[in-house]
Amino acid sequence: MAEKKQLRVLGVESSCDETAAAIVENGRAILSSVIASQVDLHAQFGGVYPELASREHVKAIYATVNEALQQAHLQLKDLDGIAVTRGPGLAGSLVVGVNMAKGLAMAAELPIVGVNHLEGHIYSAWLHPAENAPGPEPKFPLIALLVSGGHTELILMRDHLQYQRLGGTVDDAAGEAFDKVARLLDLPYPGGPSIQKAGMEGNPKAFNFPKARLSEPYNFSFSGIKTAVLRTVEEFKSNKKELPVADLAASFQAAVVGALFEKTMAAGEEFKAREIIVAGGVSANKPLREAFRSQTSYRVHIPALSLCTDNAAMIAGAGYRHLVAGQVDALDFDVLPNWPLVAAG
Ligand code: KG4
Ligand code: ZN
């Protein structure tokens, strides 16, 4: 990218059920961030319905990008680059954002880079609204706990764009576990916020759900906790007793938060991390945020609530790092629905 003081990147995100566009300056200051959510539409199916998602993206993408430009009082010619989510995500949904971004890059002759959605979540820790002064930047080496609907990963970063995977879930992602347990408890989709709300009235110590025993120290498993909740629900139902939804929600949540917190702290210690980042949709969870804010001596970066779930500012933030490092994609790149943040091996 050009040697300018202010580099403005347009981010485009359409990997799942939010169509989003945002403009971020120098990888940190959010000039605009627009999200068209399909959550209400998918709620009737209890989860994301892929065919419907891609068609909704087609309907929303143009207006969303336009709105992001208007809110930032900018035109395409004022931008310095475009970043778009290339994967992981739903293929048909990713294609909509990628094609829009390519069209814009071609029309405005801007450099374009495809960004990994998970790296976007990590870079949300650098963002701040343009009207607020920036907070301190995360310092390396750091541990990033990435917890979303599709992923649970513990990552060591020694520098920008350098990711070493320490571990991750061997079965359900943390958000997926929240969504599945919410269904067991007849709570609405998405499950995370529903469980958090129901659990507010409950006792987190009412049920003691088992901790998974795993051979790898930084792996997670949530299916055992989910099965334990299922067994408890079945027991109450067969005894025709009223389900203690609030206690079950609070106890399940405490078990998941406990596992995430303990392993992240252990990784921080072993790898002598200076700071910790917690990101992804599940980082919106209040007890999780409280655990990381109050029980550690580390500086912990947790994005503002609006930046925890999917958005395009985080994609612009991550894209900026690639673009300043000279990493630009040719216009014929394809989407990567199963793109891991760190290649296996
Ligand atoms: O990052 P995200 O918006 O989309 C993915 O990339 O997956 O994460 C969505 C996930 C869902 O599973 C949702 O239930 C969970 O994040 N989530 C929460 C909360 N808010 C959203 N989980 C726990 N507590 C919350 N407050
Ligand atoms: Zn996400």
mmCIF file of C-alpha atoms and ligand atoms in Angstrom:
data_model
loop_
_atom_site.group_PDB
_atom_site.id
_atom_site.type_symbol
_atom_site.label_atom_id
_atom_site.label_comp_id
_atom_site.label_asym_id
_atom_site.label_seq_id
_atom_site.Cartn_x
_atom_site.Cartn_y
_atom_site.Cartn_z
ATOM 1 C CA MET A 1 0.000 0.000 0.000
ATOM 2 C CA ALA A 2 1.012 3.596 -0.528
ATOM 3 C CA GLU A 3 3.241 5.298 2.058
ATOM 4 C CA LYS A 4 0.537 7.427 3.637
ATOM 5 C CA LYS A 5 -0.145 8.352 7.225
ATOM 6 C CA GLN A 6 -3.763 7.213 7.138
ATOM 7 C CA LEU A 7 -4.477 3.922 5.474
ATOM 8 C CA ARG A 8 -8.148 3.124 5.147
ATOM 9 C CA VAL A 9 -9.280 -0.408 4.520
ATOM 10 C CA LEU A 10 -12.795 -1.522 3.661
ATOM 11 C CA GLY A 11 -13.656 -4.859 5.273
ATOM 12 C CA VAL A 12 -16.369 -7.159 3.942
ATOM 13 C CA GLU A 13 -17.722 -10.140 5.906
ATOM 14 C CA SER A 14 -20.357 -12.680 4.832
ATOM 15 C CA SER A 15 -19.150 -16.027 6.199
ATOM 16 C CA CYS A 16 -22.226 -16.966 8.203
ATOM 17 C CA ASP A 17 -25.435 -15.137 9.049
ATOM 18 C CA GLU A 18 -24.334 -11.503 9.161
ATOM 19 C CA THR A 19 -23.690 -9.348 6.092
ATOM 20 C CA ALA A 20 -21.185 -6.740 7.210
ATOM 21 C CA ALA A 21 -19.016 -3.920 5.860
ATOM 22 C CA ALA A 22 -16.732 -1.540 7.744
ATOM 23 C CA ILE A 23 -13.981 0.992 7.208
ATOM 24 C CA VAL A 24 -11.004 0.972 9.544
ATOM 25 C CA GLU A 25 -8.068 3.372 9.627
ATOM 26 C CA ASN A 26 -4.565 2.051 10.294
ATOM 27 C CA GLY A 27 -5.906 -1.273 11.538
ATOM 28 C CA ARG A 28 -7.415 0.278 14.658
ATOM 29 C CA ALA A 29 -9.834 3.200 14.328
ATOM 30 C CA ILE A 30 -13.335 2.192 13.203
ATOM 31 C CA LEU A 31 -14.681 4.901 10.882
ATOM 32 C CA SER A 32 -17.859 2.928 10.199
ATOM 33 C CA SER A 33 -19.213 -0.563 10.842
ATOM 34 C CA VAL A 34 -22.490 -1.820 9.416
ATOM 35 C CA ILE A 35 -24.035 -5.215 10.153
ATOM 36 C CA ALA A 36 -27.188 -6.603 8.542
ATOM 37 C CA SER A 37 -28.096 -9.560 10.724
ATOM 38 C CA GLN A 38 -30.127 -12.569 9.610
ATOM 39 C CA VAL A 39 -30.341 -13.980 13.133
ATOM 40 C CA ASP A 40 -34.122 -13.473 13.432
ATOM 41 C CA LEU A 41 -34.684 -15.208 10.109
ATOM 42 C CA HIS A 42 -32.651 -18.287 11.102
ATOM 43 C CA ALA A 43 -34.055 -18.417 14.639
ATOM 44 C CA GLN A 44 -37.209 -20.123 13.286
ATOM 45 C CA PHE A 45 -35.012 -23.031 12.104
ATOM 46 C CA GLY A 46 -33.004 -23.148 15.368
ATOM 47 C CA GLY A 47 -29.749 -22.588 13.455
ATOM 48 C CA VAL A 48 -28.275 -21.160 10.268
ATOM 49 C CA TYR A 49 -29.944 -22.415 7.092
ATOM 50 C CA PRO A 50 -27.156 -22.146 4.443
ATOM 51 C CA GLU A 51 -29.232 -21.756 1.267
ATOM 52 C CA LEU A 52 -31.265 -18.986 2.843
ATOM 53 C CA ALA A 53 -28.133 -17.308 4.225
ATOM 54 C CA SER A 54 -26.438 -16.851 0.846
ATOM 55 C CA ARG A 55 -29.581 -15.413 -0.730
ATOM 56 C CA GLU A 56 -29.970 -12.954 2.138
ATOM 57 C CA HIS A 57 -26.334 -11.887 1.668
ATOM 58 C CA VAL A 58 -27.039 -11.190 -2.013
ATOM 59 C CA LYS A 59 -29.961 -8.974 -1.034
ATOM 60 C CA ALA A 60 -28.070 -7.076 1.681
ATOM 61 C CA ILE A 61 -24.465 -6.757 0.485
ATOM 62 C CA TYR A 62 -24.734 -3.755 -1.817
ATOM 63 C CA ALA A 63 -26.654 -1.580 0.665
ATOM 64 C CA THR A 64 -24.369 -2.655 3.507
ATOM 65 C CA VAL A 65 -21.186 -1.599 1.696
ATOM 66 C CA ASN A 66 -22.814 1.648 0.579
ATOM 67 C CA GLU A 67 -23.883 2.413 4.117
ATOM 68 C CA ALA A 68 -20.354 1.785 5.441
ATOM 69 C CA LEU A 69 -18.960 4.302 2.921
ATOM 70 C CA GLN A 70 -21.667 6.844 3.702
ATOM 71 C CA GLN A 71 -21.270 6.579 7.472
ATOM 72 C CA ALA A 72 -17.534 7.185 7.105
ATOM 73 C CA HIS A 73 -18.210 10.080 4.662
ATOM 74 C CA LEU A 74 -15.890 8.420 2.176
ATOM 75 C CA GLN A 75 -15.969 7.282 -1.422
ATOM 76 C CA LEU A 76 -14.257 4.271 -2.964
ATOM 77 C CA LYS A 77 -11.471 6.503 -4.272
ATOM 78 C CA ASP A 78 -10.598 7.502 -0.688
ATOM 79 C CA LEU A 79 -9.790 3.914 0.271
ATOM 80 C CA ASP A 80 -6.362 2.267 0.256
ATOM 81 C CA GLY A 81 -7.359 -1.386 0.158
ATOM 82 C CA ILE A 82 -10.076 -4.000 0.546
ATOM 83 C CA ALA A 83 -10.138 -6.989 2.890
ATOM 84 C CA VAL A 84 -12.715 -9.742 2.653
ATOM 85 C CA THR A 85 -13.405 -12.937 4.568
ATOM 86 C CA ARG A 86 -12.195 -15.820 2.394
ATOM 87 C CA GLY A 87 -13.013 -18.560 4.916
ATOM 88 C CA PRO A 88 -13.788 -20.522 6.977
ATOM 89 C CA GLY A 89 -17.543 -20.358 6.611
ATOM 90 C CA LEU A 90 -20.440 -21.343 4.385
ATOM 91 C CA ALA A 91 -19.230 -21.544 0.763
ATOM 92 C CA GLY A 92 -22.325 -19.951 -0.766
ATOM 93 C CA SER A 93 -22.220 -17.105 1.748
ATOM 94 C CA LEU A 94 -18.482 -16.446 1.426
ATOM 95 C CA VAL A 95 -18.796 -16.186 -2.368
ATOM 96 C CA VAL A 96 -21.198 -13.251 -2.056
ATOM 97 C CA GLY A 97 -18.784 -11.123 -0.016
ATOM 98 C CA VAL A 98 -15.736 -12.145 -2.036
ATOM 99 C CA ASN A 99 -17.393 -11.305 -5.355
ATOM 100 C CA MET A 100 -18.572 -7.934 -4.087
ATOM 101 C CA ALA A 101 -15.079 -7.146 -2.784
ATOM 102 C CA LYS A 102 -13.456 -8.205 -6.045
ATOM 103 C CA GLY A 103 -15.832 -6.024 -8.042
ATOM 104 C CA LEU A 104 -15.012 -3.018 -5.899
ATOM 105 C CA ALA A 105 -11.267 -3.708 -6.057
ATOM 106 C CA MET A 106 -11.439 -3.933 -9.829
ATOM 107 C CA ALA A 107 -13.554 -0.813 -10.258
ATOM 108 C CA ALA A 108 -11.451 1.328 -7.915
ATOM 109 C CA GLU A 109 -8.119 -0.345 -8.724
ATOM 110 C CA LEU A 110 -7.472 -1.152 -5.093
ATOM 111 C CA PRO A 111 -5.357 -3.942 -3.615
ATOM 112 C CA ILE A 112 -7.437 -6.772 -2.168
ATOM 113 C CA VAL A 113 -6.618 -9.434 0.393
ATOM 114 C CA GLY A 114 -8.602 -12.490 1.525
ATOM 115 C CA VAL A 115 -8.632 -12.777 5.301
ATOM 116 C CA ASN A 116 -9.166 -15.756 7.582
ATOM 117 C CA HIS A 117 -12.290 -15.139 9.678
ATOM 118 C CA LEU A 118 -10.544 -16.405 12.840
ATOM 119 C CA GLU A 119 -7.677 -14.008 12.391
ATOM 120 C CA GLY A 120 -10.294 -11.299 12.066
ATOM 121 C CA HIS A 121 -11.667 -12.221 15.495
ATOM 122 C CA ILE A 122 -8.147 -11.951 16.964
ATOM 123 C CA TYR A 123 -7.572 -8.535 15.374
ATOM 124 C CA SER A 124 -10.808 -7.226 16.879
ATOM 125 C CA ALA A 125 -8.654 -6.753 20.004
ATOM 126 C CA TRP A 126 -6.842 -3.860 18.253
ATOM 127 C CA LEU A 127 -9.991 -1.951 17.281
ATOM 128 C CA HIS A 128 -11.562 1.126 18.831
ATOM 129 C CA PRO A 129 -14.311 3.535 17.714
ATOM 130 C CA ALA A 130 -12.692 6.472 15.868
ATOM 131 C CA GLU A 131 -14.260 8.936 18.311
ATOM 132 C CA ASN A 132 -12.498 7.302 21.294
ATOM 133 C CA ALA A 133 -8.783 7.445 22.016
ATOM 134 C CA PRO A 134 -7.063 4.093 21.316
ATOM 135 C CA GLY A 135 -6.347 1.843 24.265
ATOM 136 C CA PRO A 136 -2.939 0.190 24.633
ATOM 137 C CA GLU A 137 -2.076 -2.210 21.802
ATOM 138 C CA PRO A 138 -1.852 -5.911 22.667
ATOM 139 C CA LYS A 139 1.764 -6.882 23.307
ATOM 140 C CA PHE A 140 3.556 -10.001 22.086
ATOM 141 C CA PRO A 141 4.035 -12.774 22.961
ATOM 142 C CA LEU A 142 0.361 -13.242 23.649
ATOM 143 C CA ILE A 143 -2.144 -16.039 24.015
ATOM 144 C CA ALA A 144 -5.352 -15.695 22.029
ATOM 145 C CA LEU A 145 -8.386 -17.683 23.111
ATOM 146 C CA LEU A 146 -10.724 -17.835 20.172
ATOM 147 C CA VAL A 147 -14.230 -18.952 21.047
ATOM 148 C CA SER A 148 -17.016 -18.795 18.480
ATOM 149 C CA GLY A 149 -19.908 -20.820 17.142
ATOM 150 C CA GLY A 150 -17.636 -22.876 14.908
ATOM 151 C CA HIS A 151 -14.234 -22.713 16.621
ATOM 152 C CA THR A 152 -12.439 -23.006 19.925
ATOM 153 C CA GLU A 153 -8.711 -22.464 19.570
ATOM 154 C CA LEU A 154 -5.832 -21.547 21.813
ATOM 155 C CA ILE A 155 -3.209 -19.675 19.808
ATOM 156 C CA LEU A 156 0.249 -18.361 20.671
ATOM 157 C CA MET A 157 1.270 -15.215 18.782
ATOM 158 C CA ARG A 158 4.875 -14.045 18.957
ATOM 159 C CA ASP A 159 4.277 -11.272 16.412
ATOM 160 C CA HIS A 160 1.699 -9.932 13.971
ATOM 161 C CA LEU A 161 0.251 -12.614 11.677
ATOM 162 C CA GLN A 162 2.290 -15.367 13.401
ATOM 163 C CA TYR A 163 0.020 -18.062 14.760
ATOM 164 C CA GLN A 164 1.054 -21.188 16.636
ATOM 165 C CA ARG A 165 -1.829 -23.475 17.550
ATOM 166 C CA LEU A 166 -1.518 -24.820 21.086
ATOM 167 C CA GLY A 167 -4.800 -26.699 21.102
ATOM 168 C CA GLY A 168 -8.488 -26.580 20.421
ATOM 169 C CA THR A 169 -11.704 -28.454 20.805
ATOM 170 C CA VAL A 170 -11.785 -32.144 19.974
ATOM 171 C CA ASP A 171 -15.569 -32.112 19.530
ATOM 172 C CA ASP A 172 -18.034 -29.207 19.818
ATOM 173 C CA ALA A 173 -16.940 -25.573 19.653
ATOM 174 C CA ALA A 174 -17.754 -23.589 22.792
ATOM 175 C CA GLY A 175 -20.499 -21.578 21.052
ATOM 176 C CA GLU A 176 -21.897 -24.747 19.491
ATOM 177 C CA ALA A 177 -22.134 -26.289 22.986
ATOM 178 C CA PHE A 178 -24.040 -23.202 24.192
ATOM 179 C CA ASP A 179 -26.379 -23.478 21.197
ATOM 180 C CA LYS A 180 -26.986 -27.224 21.672
ATOM 181 C CA VAL A 181 -27.563 -26.997 25.422
ATOM 182 C CA ALA A 182 -29.942 -24.063 24.869
ATOM 183 C CA ARG A 183 -31.969 -26.347 22.604
ATOM 184 C CA LEU A 184 -32.038 -29.049 25.314
ATOM 185 C CA LEU A 185 -33.384 -26.460 27.733
ATOM 186 C CA ASP A 186 -35.912 -25.110 25.197
ATOM 187 C CA LEU A 187 -34.207 -21.729 25.112
ATOM 188 C CA PRO A 188 -34.186 -19.692 21.865
ATOM 189 C CA TYR A 189 -31.364 -19.513 19.273
ATOM 190 C CA PRO A 190 -28.657 -18.234 19.450
ATOM 191 C CA GLY A 191 -28.032 -20.212 22.605
ATOM 192 C CA GLY A 192 -25.185 -18.225 24.156
ATOM 193 C CA PRO A 193 -27.156 -15.097 25.058
ATOM 194 C CA SER A 194 -30.200 -17.243 26.064
ATOM 195 C CA ILE A 195 -28.163 -19.392 28.448
ATOM 196 C CA GLN A 196 -26.482 -16.332 29.909
ATOM 197 C CA LYS A 197 -29.876 -14.702 30.516
ATOM 198 C CA ALA A 198 -31.482 -17.824 32.002
ATOM 199 C CA GLY A 199 -28.395 -18.495 34.134
ATOM 200 C CA MET A 200 -28.551 -15.075 35.789
ATOM 201 C CA GLU A 201 -31.285 -16.361 38.088
ATOM 202 C CA GLY A 202 -29.565 -19.687 38.694
ATOM 203 C CA ASN A 203 -26.966 -21.197 40.988
ATOM 204 C CA PRO A 204 -23.752 -22.089 39.112
ATOM 205 C CA LYS A 205 -22.940 -24.674 41.771
ATOM 206 C CA ALA A 206 -26.315 -26.461 41.647
ATOM 207 C CA PHE A 207 -24.945 -29.153 39.300
ATOM 208 C CA ASN A 208 -21.374 -30.316 39.086
ATOM 209 C CA PHE A 209 -20.757 -31.142 35.436
ATOM 210 C CA PRO A 210 -17.650 -33.240 34.760
ATOM 211 C CA LYS A 211 -14.361 -31.813 33.541
ATOM 212 C CA ALA A 212 -13.068 -33.503 30.406
ATOM 213 C CA ARG A 213 -9.838 -35.473 30.841
ATOM 214 C CA LEU A 214 -7.668 -35.023 27.779
ATOM 215 C CA SER A 215 -4.163 -36.164 26.996
ATOM 216 C CA GLU A 216 -3.206 -32.877 25.318
ATOM 217 C CA PRO A 217 -3.022 -30.046 27.875
ATOM 218 C CA TYR A 218 -4.507 -27.327 25.670
ATOM 219 C CA ASN A 219 -7.339 -29.260 24.066
ATOM 220 C CA PHE A 220 -10.969 -28.818 25.034
ATOM 221 C CA SER A 221 -13.959 -31.128 24.984
ATOM 222 C CA PHE A 222 -17.502 -29.929 25.553
ATOM 223 C CA SER A 223 -19.556 -32.914 24.415
ATOM 224 C CA GLY A 224 -19.254 -34.613 27.844
ATOM 225 C CA ILE A 225 -20.765 -31.582 29.587
ATOM 226 C CA LYS A 226 -23.525 -31.441 26.974
ATOM 227 C CA THR A 227 -24.322 -35.152 27.473
ATOM 228 C CA ALA A 228 -24.373 -34.653 31.250
ATOM 229 C CA VAL A 229 -26.926 -31.851 30.796
ATOM 230 C CA LEU A 230 -28.978 -34.110 28.502
ATOM 231 C CA ARG A 231 -28.986 -36.932 31.097
ATOM 232 C CA THR A 232 -30.066 -34.529 33.827
ATOM 233 C CA VAL A 233 -32.862 -33.141 31.636
ATOM 234 C CA GLU A 234 -34.079 -36.679 30.845
ATOM 235 C CA GLU A 235 -34.019 -37.617 34.504
ATOM 236 C CA PHE A 236 -36.133 -34.623 35.496
ATOM 237 C CA LYS A 237 -38.560 -35.301 32.644
ATOM 238 C CA SER A 238 -38.976 -38.986 33.463
ATOM 239 C CA ASN A 239 -39.604 -38.104 37.118
ATOM 240 C CA LYS A 240 -42.127 -35.515 35.894
ATOM 241 C CA LYS A 241 -40.306 -32.859 37.874
ATOM 242 C CA GLU A 242 -40.072 -29.259 36.746
ATOM 243 C CA LEU A 243 -36.771 -28.588 34.960
ATOM 244 C CA PRO A 244 -34.505 -26.208 36.938
ATOM 245 C CA VAL A 245 -33.583 -24.311 33.759
ATOM 246 C CA ALA A 246 -31.831 -21.423 35.511
ATOM 247 C CA ASP A 247 -29.632 -23.716 37.632
ATOM 248 C CA LEU A 248 -28.818 -25.953 34.666
ATOM 249 C CA ALA A 249 -27.922 -22.956 32.489
ATOM 250 C CA ALA A 250 -25.777 -21.373 35.225
ATOM 251 C CA SER A 251 -23.990 -24.647 36.027
ATOM 252 C CA PHE A 252 -23.332 -25.506 32.374
ATOM 253 C CA GLN A 253 -22.020 -22.002 31.749
ATOM 254 C CA ALA A 254 -19.737 -22.188 34.799
ATOM 255 C CA ALA A 255 -18.278 -25.502 33.604
ATOM 256 C CA VAL A 256 -17.500 -24.133 30.126
ATOM 257 C CA VAL A 257 -16.114 -20.839 31.434
ATOM 258 C CA GLY A 258 -13.975 -22.724 33.978
ATOM 259 C CA ALA A 259 -12.372 -24.923 31.312
ATOM 260 C CA LEU A 260 -11.688 -21.999 28.963
ATOM 261 C CA PHE A 261 -10.234 -19.859 31.722
ATOM 262 C CA GLU A 262 -7.985 -22.496 33.308
ATOM 263 C CA LYS A 263 -6.393 -23.687 30.082
ATOM 264 C CA THR A 264 -5.781 -20.164 28.824
ATOM 265 C CA MET A 265 -4.058 -19.253 32.092
ATOM 266 C CA ALA A 266 -1.925 -22.405 31.992
ATOM 267 C CA ALA A 267 -0.860 -21.624 28.411
ATOM 268 C CA GLY A 268 -0.037 -18.048 29.409
ATOM 269 C CA GLU A 269 2.256 -19.326 32.109
ATOM 270 C CA GLU A 270 3.996 -22.017 30.059
ATOM 271 C CA PHE A 271 4.678 -19.758 27.094
ATOM 272 C CA LYS A 272 5.507 -16.695 29.195
ATOM 273 C CA ALA A 273 2.832 -14.594 27.521
ATOM 274 C CA ARG A 274 2.745 -10.893 28.321
ATOM 275 C CA GLU A 275 -0.920 -10.471 27.524
ATOM 276 C CA ILE A 276 -4.073 -12.365 26.647
ATOM 277 C CA ILE A 277 -6.731 -11.831 23.999
ATOM 278 C CA VAL A 278 -10.178 -13.387 24.302
ATOM 279 C CA ALA A 279 -12.202 -13.077 21.081
ATOM 280 C CA GLY A 280 -15.076 -14.581 19.068
ATOM 281 C CA GLY A 281 -18.814 -14.686 19.710
ATOM 282 C CA VAL A 282 -18.541 -16.477 23.066
ATOM 283 C CA SER A 283 -16.267 -13.706 24.383
ATOM 284 C CA ALA A 284 -19.508 -11.708 24.726
ATOM 285 C CA ASN A 285 -20.348 -14.010 27.641
ATOM 286 C CA LYS A 286 -20.532 -12.040 30.880
ATOM 287 C CA PRO A 287 -19.207 -14.633 33.354
ATOM 288 C CA LEU A 288 -16.345 -15.392 30.929
ATOM 289 C CA ARG A 289 -15.459 -11.698 30.685
ATOM 290 C CA GLU A 290 -15.659 -11.340 34.456
ATOM 291 C CA ALA A 291 -13.394 -14.354 35.036
ATOM 292 C CA PHE A 292 -10.739 -12.933 32.711
ATOM 293 C CA ARG A 293 -11.091 -9.394 34.024
ATOM 294 C CA SER A 294 -11.007 -10.101 37.736
ATOM 295 C CA GLN A 295 -9.044 -13.272 38.306
ATOM 296 C CA THR A 296 -5.773 -12.643 36.524
ATOM 297 C CA SER A 297 -2.795 -10.363 36.765
ATOM 298 C CA TYR A 298 -2.421 -10.351 32.954
ATOM 299 C CA ARG A 299 -3.643 -7.490 30.847
ATOM 300 C CA VAL A 300 -6.560 -9.140 29.057
ATOM 301 C CA HIS A 301 -7.950 -7.669 25.842
ATOM 302 C CA ILE A 302 -11.601 -8.531 25.270
ATOM 303 C CA PRO A 303 -13.334 -6.651 22.442
ATOM 304 C CA ALA A 304 -16.355 -4.451 23.131
ATOM 305 C CA LEU A 305 -19.578 -6.476 22.961
ATOM 306 C CA SER A 306 -20.456 -5.222 19.469
ATOM 307 C CA LEU A 307 -17.085 -6.508 18.184
ATOM 308 C CA CYS A 308 -17.274 -9.980 19.779
ATOM 309 C CA THR A 309 -19.752 -11.415 17.313
ATOM 310 C CA ASP A 310 -19.233 -11.328 13.552
ATOM 311 C CA ASN A 311 -18.488 -7.935 12.042
ATOM 312 C CA ALA A 312 -16.436 -6.498 9.199
ATOM 313 C CA ALA A 313 -14.273 -4.073 11.200
ATOM 314 C CA MET A 314 -12.248 -7.045 12.440
ATOM 315 C CA ILE A 315 -11.731 -8.200 8.840
ATOM 316 C CA ALA A 316 -10.538 -4.713 7.845
ATOM 317 C CA GLY A 317 -8.232 -4.726 10.905
ATOM 318 C CA ALA A 318 -6.629 -8.046 9.993
ATOM 319 C CA GLY A 319 -6.542 -7.116 6.288
ATOM 320 C CA TYR A 320 -4.616 -3.951 7.108
ATOM 321 C CA ARG A 321 -1.802 -6.050 8.659
ATOM 322 C CA HIS A 322 -1.545 -8.160 5.507
ATOM 323 C CA LEU A 323 -1.644 -5.186 3.177
ATOM 324 C CA VAL A 324 1.090 -3.261 5.030
ATOM 325 C CA ALA A 325 3.142 -6.479 4.932
ATOM 326 C CA GLY A 326 2.755 -6.412 1.136
ATOM 327 C CA GLN A 327 0.442 -9.429 1.036
ATOM 328 C CA VAL A 328 -2.052 -8.834 -1.761
ATOM 329 C CA ASP A 329 -4.201 -11.416 -3.575
ATOM 330 C CA ALA A 330 -4.759 -11.705 -7.308
ATOM 331 C CA LEU A 331 -8.377 -11.206 -8.389
ATOM 332 C CA ASP A 332 -8.987 -14.887 -9.134
ATOM 333 C CA PHE A 333 -8.767 -16.224 -5.572
ATOM 334 C CA ASP A 334 -11.409 -18.681 -4.493
ATOM 335 C CA VAL A 335 -13.209 -19.016 -1.142
ATOM 336 C CA LEU A 336 -11.856 -21.547 1.398
ATOM 337 C CA PRO A 337 -14.828 -22.877 3.439
ATOM 338 C CA ASN A 338 -12.596 -25.066 5.663
ATOM 339 C CA TRP A 339 -9.563 -22.800 5.917
ATOM 340 C CA PRO A 340 -7.713 -23.439 9.191
ATOM 341 C CA LEU A 341 -5.957 -20.499 10.834
ATOM 342 C CA VAL A 342 -2.865 -22.663 11.223
ATOM 343 C CA ALA A 343 -2.197 -25.379 8.671
ATOM 344 C CA ALA A 344 -1.882 -28.836 10.237
ATOM 345 C CA GLY A 345 1.481 -30.451 10.316
HETATM 346 O O1 KG4 B 1 -18.192 -15.363 16.275
HETATM 347 P P1 KG4 B 1 -19.629 -15.627 16.073
HETATM 348 O O2 KG4 B 1 -20.562 -14.452 15.950
HETATM 349 O O3 KG4 B 1 -19.865 -16.506 14.805
HETATM 350 C C1 KG4 B 1 -18.979 -17.522 14.458
HETATM 351 O O4 KG4 B 1 -17.936 -17.182 13.825
HETATM 352 O O5 KG4 B 1 -19.276 -18.671 14.842
HETATM 353 O O6 KG4 B 1 -20.095 -16.568 17.283
HETATM 354 C C2 KG4 B 1 -21.415 -17.010 17.422
HETATM 355 C C3 KG4 B 1 -21.505 -17.868 18.669
HETATM 356 C C4 KG4 B 1 -22.848 -18.569 18.839
HETATM 357 O O7 KG4 B 1 -22.624 -19.936 19.117
HETATM 358 C C5 KG4 B 1 -23.456 -17.858 20.042
HETATM 359 O O8 KG4 B 1 -24.313 -18.705 20.810
HETATM 360 C C6 KG4 B 1 -22.222 -17.453 20.825
HETATM 361 O O9 KG4 B 1 -21.297 -17.068 19.854
HETATM 362 N N1 KG4 B 1 -22.504 -16.344 21.746
HETATM 363 C C7 KG4 B 1 -22.429 -16.452 23.090
HETATM 364 C C8 KG4 B 1 -22.856 -15.194 23.617
HETATM 365 N N2 KG4 B 1 -23.152 -14.376 22.565
HETATM 366 C C9 KG4 B 1 -22.932 -15.093 21.428
HETATM 367 N N3 KG4 B 1 -22.066 -17.475 23.875
HETATM 368 C C10 KG4 B 1 -22.110 -17.289 25.204
HETATM 369 N N4 KG4 B 1 -22.522 -16.136 25.792
HETATM 370 C C11 KG4 B 1 -22.900 -15.066 25.041
HETATM 371 N N5 KG4 B 1 -23.296 -13.935 25.615
HETATM 372 ZN ZN ZN B 2 -17.100 -15.455 13.937
#
